[in-house]
PDB file of C-alpha atoms in Angstrom:
ATOM      1  CA  MET A 280     121.976 122.928 142.816  1.00 48.00           C
ATOM      2  CA  ARG A 281     124.042 125.166 144.967  1.00 60.00           C
ATOM      3  CA  GLN A 282     126.362 127.943 143.543  1.00 63.00           C
ATOM      4  CA  GLY A 283     128.871 127.430 145.587  1.00 64.00           C
ATOM      5  CA  SER A 284     128.762 122.912 144.634  1.00 79.00           C
ATOM      6  CA  SER A 285     128.378 123.561 141.171  1.00 85.00           C
ATOM      7  CA  LEU A 286     131.331 125.957 141.269  1.00 82.00           C
ATOM      8  CA  HIS A 287     133.260 122.886 143.137  1.00 80.00           C
ATOM      9  CA  SER A 288     132.412 120.626 140.187  1.00 88.00           C
ATOM     10  CA  ILE A 289     133.443 122.290 137.744  1.00 90.00           C
ATOM     11  CA  HIS A 290     136.843 123.419 139.591  1.00 87.00           C
ATOM     12  CA  ARG A 291     137.229 119.878 139.713  1.00 91.00           C
ATOM     13  CA  LEU A 292     136.380 118.642 136.423  1.00 94.00           C
ATOM     14  CA  VAL A 293     139.542 121.586 134.899  1.00 95.00           C
ATOM     15  CA  TRP A 294     141.801 120.454 137.358  1.00 95.00           C
ATOM     16  CA  THR A 295     141.215 116.524 136.316  1.00 97.00           C
ATOM     17  CA  ALA A 296     141.388 117.457 132.721  1.00 97.00           C
ATOM     18  CA  LEU A 297     144.589 120.307 132.941  1.00 97.00           C
ATOM     19  CA  MET A 298     146.620 116.756 135.071  1.00 98.00           C
ATOM     20  CA  ALA A 299     145.463 114.632 132.466  1.00 98.00           C
ATOM     21  CA  ALA A 300     146.830 117.238 129.288  1.00 98.00           C
ATOM     22  CA  LEU A 301     149.812 117.855 131.493  1.00 98.00           C
ATOM     23  CA  THR A 302     150.090 113.709 131.678  1.00 98.00           C
ATOM     24  CA  ALA A 303     150.245 113.946 127.917  1.00 98.00           C
ATOM     25  CA  VAL A 304     152.762 116.980 127.902  1.00 98.00           C
ATOM     26  CA  GLY A 305     154.940 114.869 130.055  1.00 97.00           C
ATOM     27  CA  ALA A 306     154.923 112.082 127.439  1.00 96.00           C
ATOM     28  CA  PHE A 307     157.054 114.688 124.928  1.00 95.00           C
ATOM     29  CA  ILE A 308     159.650 114.698 127.340  1.00 93.00           C
ATOM     30  CA  SER A 309     161.550 112.142 127.095  1.00 87.00           C
ATOM     31  CA  ILE A 310     164.651 110.428 126.409  1.00 84.00           C
ATOM     32  CA  PRO A 311     165.739 106.744 126.354  1.00 79.00           C
ATOM     33  CA  VAL A 312     167.631 105.300 128.865  1.00 73.00           C
ATOM     34  CA  LEU A 313     169.511 102.155 128.009  1.00 69.00           C
ATOM     35  CA  PRO A 314     169.742 101.624 123.835  1.00 75.00           C
ATOM     36  CA  PHE A 315     168.287  98.090 124.366  1.00 69.00           C
ATOM     37  CA  SER A 316     165.082  99.028 126.637  1.00 72.00           C
ATOM     38  CA  PRO A 317     161.899  99.805 124.599  1.00 76.00           C
ATOM     39  CA  VAL A 318     160.780 101.764 127.869  1.00 83.00           C
ATOM     40  CA  PRO A 319     162.363 105.385 127.966  1.00 85.00           C
ATOM     41  CA  VAL A 320     162.767 108.063 131.049  1.00 88.00           C
ATOM     42  CA  SER A 321     159.727 110.233 129.942  1.00 94.00           C
ATOM     43  CA  PHE A 322     157.749 113.142 132.695  1.00 96.00           C
ATOM     44  CA  GLN A 323     154.641 111.272 132.398  1.00 96.00           C
ATOM     45  CA  ASP A 324     155.170 109.895 135.757  1.00 97.00           C
ATOM     46  CA  PHE A 325     155.722 113.035 136.994  1.00 98.00           C
ATOM     47  CA  PHE A 326     152.128 114.417 136.168  1.00 98.00           C
ATOM     48  CA  ALA A 327     150.518 111.303 137.358  1.00 98.00           C
ATOM     49  CA  MET A 328     152.039 111.455 140.613  1.00 98.00           C
ATOM     50  CA  LEU A 329     151.071 115.258 140.739  1.00 97.00           C
ATOM     51  CA  ALA A 330     147.540 114.263 139.708  1.00 97.00           C
ATOM     52  CA  GLY A 331     147.024 112.543 142.543  1.00 97.00           C
ATOM     53  CA  LEU A 332     148.553 114.528 145.488  1.00 97.00           C
ATOM     54  CA  ILE A 333     146.694 117.646 143.756  1.00 95.00           C
ATOM     55  CA  LEU A 334     143.153 116.016 142.837  1.00 95.00           C
ATOM     56  CA  GLY A 335     143.188 113.052 145.525  1.00 95.00           C
ATOM     57  CA  PRO A 336     143.215 109.625 145.033  1.00 97.00           C
ATOM     58  CA  ARG A 337     140.066 109.409 143.176  1.00 97.00           C
ATOM     59  CA  GLY A 338     140.837 112.232 141.095  1.00 96.00           C
ATOM     60  CA  GLY A 339     144.293 111.438 140.328  1.00 97.00           C
ATOM     61  CA  ALA A 340     143.769 107.747 138.990  1.00 98.00           C
ATOM     62  CA  LEU A 341     140.716 109.328 136.617  1.00 98.00           C
ATOM     63  CA  ALA A 342     142.950 111.826 135.756  1.00 98.00           C
ATOM     64  CA  VAL A 343     145.066 109.474 134.317  1.00 98.00           C
ATOM     65  CA  ALA A 344     142.488 106.750 133.550  1.00 98.00           C
ATOM     66  CA  LEU A 345     141.326 109.765 130.728  1.00 98.00           C
ATOM     67  CA  TYR A 346     144.852 110.745 129.564  1.00 98.00           C
ATOM     68  CA  LEU A 347     145.135 106.383 129.070  1.00 98.00           C
ATOM     69  CA  ALA A 348     141.624 106.376 127.463  1.00 98.00           C
ATOM     70  CA  ALA A 349     143.114 110.012 125.232  1.00 98.00           C
ATOM     71  CA  GLY A 350     145.129 107.609 123.428  1.00 98.00           C
ATOM     72  CA  CYS A 351     143.832 104.442 123.321  1.00 97.00           C
ATOM     73  CA  LEU A 352     141.272 106.460 121.411  1.00 97.00           C
ATOM     74  CA  GLY A 353     143.449 107.667 118.803  1.00 97.00           C
ATOM     75  CA  LEU A 354     145.269 111.217 120.113  1.00 98.00           C
ATOM     76  CA  PRO A 355     149.055 110.899 119.974  1.00 98.00           C
ATOM     77  CA  VAL A 356     149.665 111.321 123.341  1.00 98.00           C
ATOM     78  CA  PHE A 357     152.345 108.346 124.582  1.00 96.00           C
ATOM     79  CA  VAL A 358     155.354 108.332 124.272  1.00 93.00           C
ATOM     80  CA  GLY A 359     156.619 108.861 120.911  1.00 91.00           C
ATOM     81  CA  GLY A 360     153.537 110.522 119.617  1.00 95.00           C
ATOM     82  CA  LYS A 361     151.914 107.072 119.397  1.00 96.00           C
ATOM     83  CA  ALA A 362     148.248 106.308 120.307  1.00 98.00           C
ATOM     84  CA  GLY A 363     146.107 103.809 120.296  1.00 98.00           C
ATOM     85  CA  LEU A 364     145.000 100.561 122.136  1.00 97.00           C
ATOM     86  CA  ALA A 365     148.470  98.705 120.788  1.00 96.00           C
ATOM     87  CA  VAL A 366     150.699 100.618 123.109  1.00 96.00           C
ATOM     88  CA  LEU A 367     148.931  99.493 125.999  1.00 95.00           C
ATOM     89  CA  LEU A 368     148.496  95.909 125.191  1.00 96.00           C
ATOM     90  CA  GLY A 369     152.286  96.493 124.296  1.00 96.00           C
ATOM     91  CA  PRO A 370     155.777  96.383 126.058  1.00 94.00           C
ATOM     92  CA  THR A 371     155.013  99.667 128.155  1.00 94.00           C
ATOM     93  CA  GLY A 372     151.291  99.270 128.654  1.00 97.00           C
ATOM     94  CA  GLY A 373     152.048  98.077 132.132  1.00 97.00           C
ATOM     95  CA  TYR A 374     154.247 101.530 132.977  1.00 97.00           C
ATOM     96  CA  LEU A 375     151.144 103.181 131.784  1.00 97.00           C
ATOM     97  CA  ALA A 376     148.278 101.070 133.772  1.00 97.00           C
ATOM     98  CA  GLY A 377     150.429 101.339 136.672  1.00 98.00           C
ATOM     99  CA  PHE A 378     149.932 104.914 136.609  1.00 98.00           C
ATOM    100  CA  VAL A 379     146.500 105.090 136.899  1.00 98.00           C
ATOM    101  CA  LEU A 380     147.218 102.645 140.274  1.00 98.00           C
ATOM    102  CA  GLY A 381     149.934 104.945 141.055  1.00 98.00           C
ATOM    103  CA  ALA A 382     148.665 108.160 141.109  1.00 98.00           C
ATOM    104  CA  ALA A 383     146.059 106.615 143.349  1.00 98.00           C
ATOM    105  CA  VAL A 384     148.118 105.813 146.024  1.00 98.00           C
ATOM    106  CA  CYS A 385     150.045 109.450 145.467  1.00 97.00           C
ATOM    107  CA  GLY A 386     146.263 110.604 146.290  1.00 97.00           C
ATOM    108  CA  LEU A 387     146.632 109.234 149.602  1.00 96.00           C
ATOM    109  CA  ALA A 388     149.286 111.962 150.757  1.00 95.00           C
ATOM    110  CA  GLY A 389     147.370 114.750 149.126  1.00 90.00           C
ATOM    111  CA  GLY A 390     144.838 116.920 150.548  1.00 84.00           C
ATOM    112  CA  VAL A 391     144.736 119.224 154.005  1.00 80.00           C
ATOM    113  CA  PRO A 392     146.300 119.759 156.788  1.00 86.00           C
ATOM    114  CA  LEU A 393     149.538 119.936 154.231  1.00 88.00           C
ATOM    115  CA  LYS A 394     151.950 116.583 155.131  1.00 94.00           C
ATOM    116  CA  PRO A 395     155.045 116.203 156.280  1.00 95.00           C
ATOM    117  CA  PHE A 396     157.609 116.243 153.291  1.00 96.00           C
ATOM    118  CA  ALA A 397     159.186 112.934 154.285  1.00 97.00           C
ATOM    119  CA  MET A 398     155.163 111.278 154.573  1.00 96.00           C
ATOM    120  CA  ILE A 399     154.582 113.121 150.636  1.00 97.00           C
ATOM    121  CA  ALA A 400     158.015 111.714 149.024  1.00 98.00           C
ATOM    122  CA  LEU A 401     156.779 107.853 150.787  1.00 98.00           C
ATOM    123  CA  CYS A 402     153.475 107.551 149.309  1.00 97.00           C
ATOM    124  CA  CYS A 403     154.580 108.790 145.758  1.00 98.00           C
ATOM    125  CA  ALA A 404     157.823 106.635 146.277  1.00 98.00           C
ATOM    126  CA  SER A 405     155.387 103.823 146.949  1.00 98.00           C
ATOM    127  CA  GLY A 406     152.891 104.630 143.984  1.00 98.00           C
ATOM    128  CA  TYR A 407     156.241 105.226 141.902  1.00 98.00           C
ATOM    129  CA  THR A 408     157.294 101.757 142.820  1.00 98.00           C
ATOM    130  CA  LEU A 409     154.448 100.383 141.506  1.00 97.00           C
ATOM    131  CA  PHE A 410     154.983 102.187 138.222  1.00 96.00           C
ATOM    132  CA  LEU A 411     157.770 100.270 137.714  1.00 97.00           C
ATOM    133  CA  LEU A 412     156.371  97.311 139.398  1.00 98.00           C
ATOM    134  CA  LEU A 413     153.728  96.675 136.694  1.00 98.00           C
ATOM    135  CA  GLY A 414     156.031  98.452 133.976  1.00 97.00           C
ATOM    136  CA  SER A 415     158.323  95.777 134.259  1.00 97.00           C
ATOM    137  CA  LEU A 416     155.972  93.339 134.895  1.00 98.00           C
ATOM    138  CA  ARG A 417     153.894  93.497 131.343  1.00 97.00           C
ATOM    139  CA  LEU A 418     157.783  93.749 129.313  1.00 96.00           C
ATOM    140  CA  ALA A 419     158.972  90.239 130.442  1.00 97.00           C
ATOM    141  CA  GLN A 420     155.464  89.214 129.443  1.00 97.00           C
ATOM    142  CA  VAL A 421     155.695  90.784 126.465  1.00 97.00           C
ATOM    143  CA  ILE A 422     158.839  90.620 125.419  1.00 95.00           C
ATOM    144  CA  ASN A 423     158.960  87.234 126.620  1.00 97.00           C
ATOM    145  CA  ILE A 424     162.091  87.449 129.241  1.00 97.00           C
ATOM    146  CA  SER A 425     162.741  86.987 132.722  1.00 97.00           C
ATOM    147  CA  LEU A 426     161.449  88.639 135.485  1.00 97.00           C
ATOM    148  CA  SER A 427     164.616  89.339 136.705  1.00 97.00           C
ATOM    149  CA  LYS A 428     165.868  90.519 133.051  1.00 96.00           C
ATOM    150  CA  ALA A 429     162.691  92.721 132.917  1.00 96.00           C
ATOM    151  CA  LEU A 430     163.844  94.436 135.998  1.00 96.00           C
ATOM    152  CA  ALA A 431     167.251  94.885 135.227  1.00 94.00           C
ATOM    153  CA  VAL A 432     166.273  96.681 132.514  1.00 92.00           C
ATOM    154  CA  GLY A 433     162.576  97.740 133.195  1.00 93.00           C
ATOM    155  CA  PHE A 434     163.431  98.950 137.182  1.00 95.00           C
ATOM    156  CA  LEU A 435     166.257  99.779 138.484  1.00 94.00           C
ATOM    157  CA  PRO A 436     167.328 102.288 135.004  1.00 91.00           C
ATOM    158  CA  PHE A 437     164.862 104.253 136.471  1.00 93.00           C
ATOM    159  CA  VAL A 438     165.974 104.624 140.069  1.00 95.00           C
ATOM    160  CA  PRO A 439     167.802 107.225 139.905  1.00 94.00           C
ATOM    161  CA  ALA A 440     165.350 109.554 137.963  1.00 93.00           C
ATOM    162  CA  ALA A 441     162.450 108.353 140.193  1.00 97.00           C
ATOM    163  CA  VAL A 442     164.542 110.181 143.534  1.00 98.00           C
ATOM    164  CA  ALA A 443     164.269 113.578 141.824  1.00 97.00           C
ATOM    165  CA  LYS A 444     161.141 113.551 140.076  1.00 98.00           C
ATOM    166  CA  ILE A 445     159.503 112.029 143.662  1.00 98.00           C
ATOM    167  CA  ALA A 446     161.316 114.718 145.407  1.00 98.00           C
ATOM    168  CA  ALA A 447     160.370 117.278 142.763  1.00 98.00           C
ATOM    169  CA  ALA A 448     156.695 116.504 143.030  1.00 98.00           C
ATOM    170  CA  THR A 449     156.972 116.191 146.439  1.00 98.00           C
ATOM    171  CA  ALA A 450     158.452 119.885 146.370  1.00 97.00           C
ATOM    172  CA  ALA A 451     156.043 121.489 143.313  1.00 97.00           C
ATOM    173  CA  TYR A 452     152.744 120.026 145.475  1.00 96.00           C
ATOM    174  CA  ARG A 453     153.803 121.743 149.239  1.00 95.00           C
ATOM    175  CA  PHE A 454     154.895 124.702 147.180  1.00 95.00           C
ATOM    176  CA  LEU A 455     151.752 124.931 145.085  1.00 94.00           C
ATOM    177  CA  LEU A 456     149.371 124.258 148.377  1.00 92.00           C
ATOM    178  CA  THR A 457     151.325 126.634 150.518  1.00 90.00           C
ATOM    179  CA  ARG A 458     150.454 129.431 148.212  1.00 90.00           C
ATOM    180  CA  ARG A 459     146.466 128.852 147.436  1.00 86.00           C
ATOM    181  CA  LEU A 460     147.306 127.858 144.426  1.00 84.00           C
ATOM    182  CA  LEU A 461     145.129 124.671 144.449  1.00 82.00           C
ATOM    183  CA  PRO A 462     141.683 124.005 143.755  1.00 68.00           C
ATOM    184  CA  ALA A 463     139.625 122.602 147.439  1.00 63.00           C
ATOM    185  CA  CYS A 464     139.162 119.278 145.882  1.00 56.00           C
TER     186      CYS A 464
END
């Protein structure tokens, strides 16, 4: 293996681990959105979008999957310091699983050349919609409510925060890329 290729692999591994760790940090920045909803607003989704943008579809999904694996193996990286497979099987598990697919969708807008802000934001909005849809579906199943009720408590209240996070993730990615602060992943 050539030295340049080896260095590139190390950079990807470091960035993948960093994005998984930042997603875990995002879990500790959370607020309840509705008093009767088990789903809080956190920043895991912001870092999942950013992971996709920075690392591309495969790398972003891998970083979020690494985060989920850490939580399932017992590290307290989920919202509220929770851990274990039970979290994935619980009412918020669909959101967590959605982060993997959503990160991959967001990753479609990443890379060079830099895409227009609107195109990046559209990919992030599509990925975020996956977060919320998969989360709402799982929420409906676990707490045994109708899909319309699940969307009312697990999707709609999150739209305003989603718009802000999509804009912030898009701006952060563009800033990092234009300042050449990102790896050549």
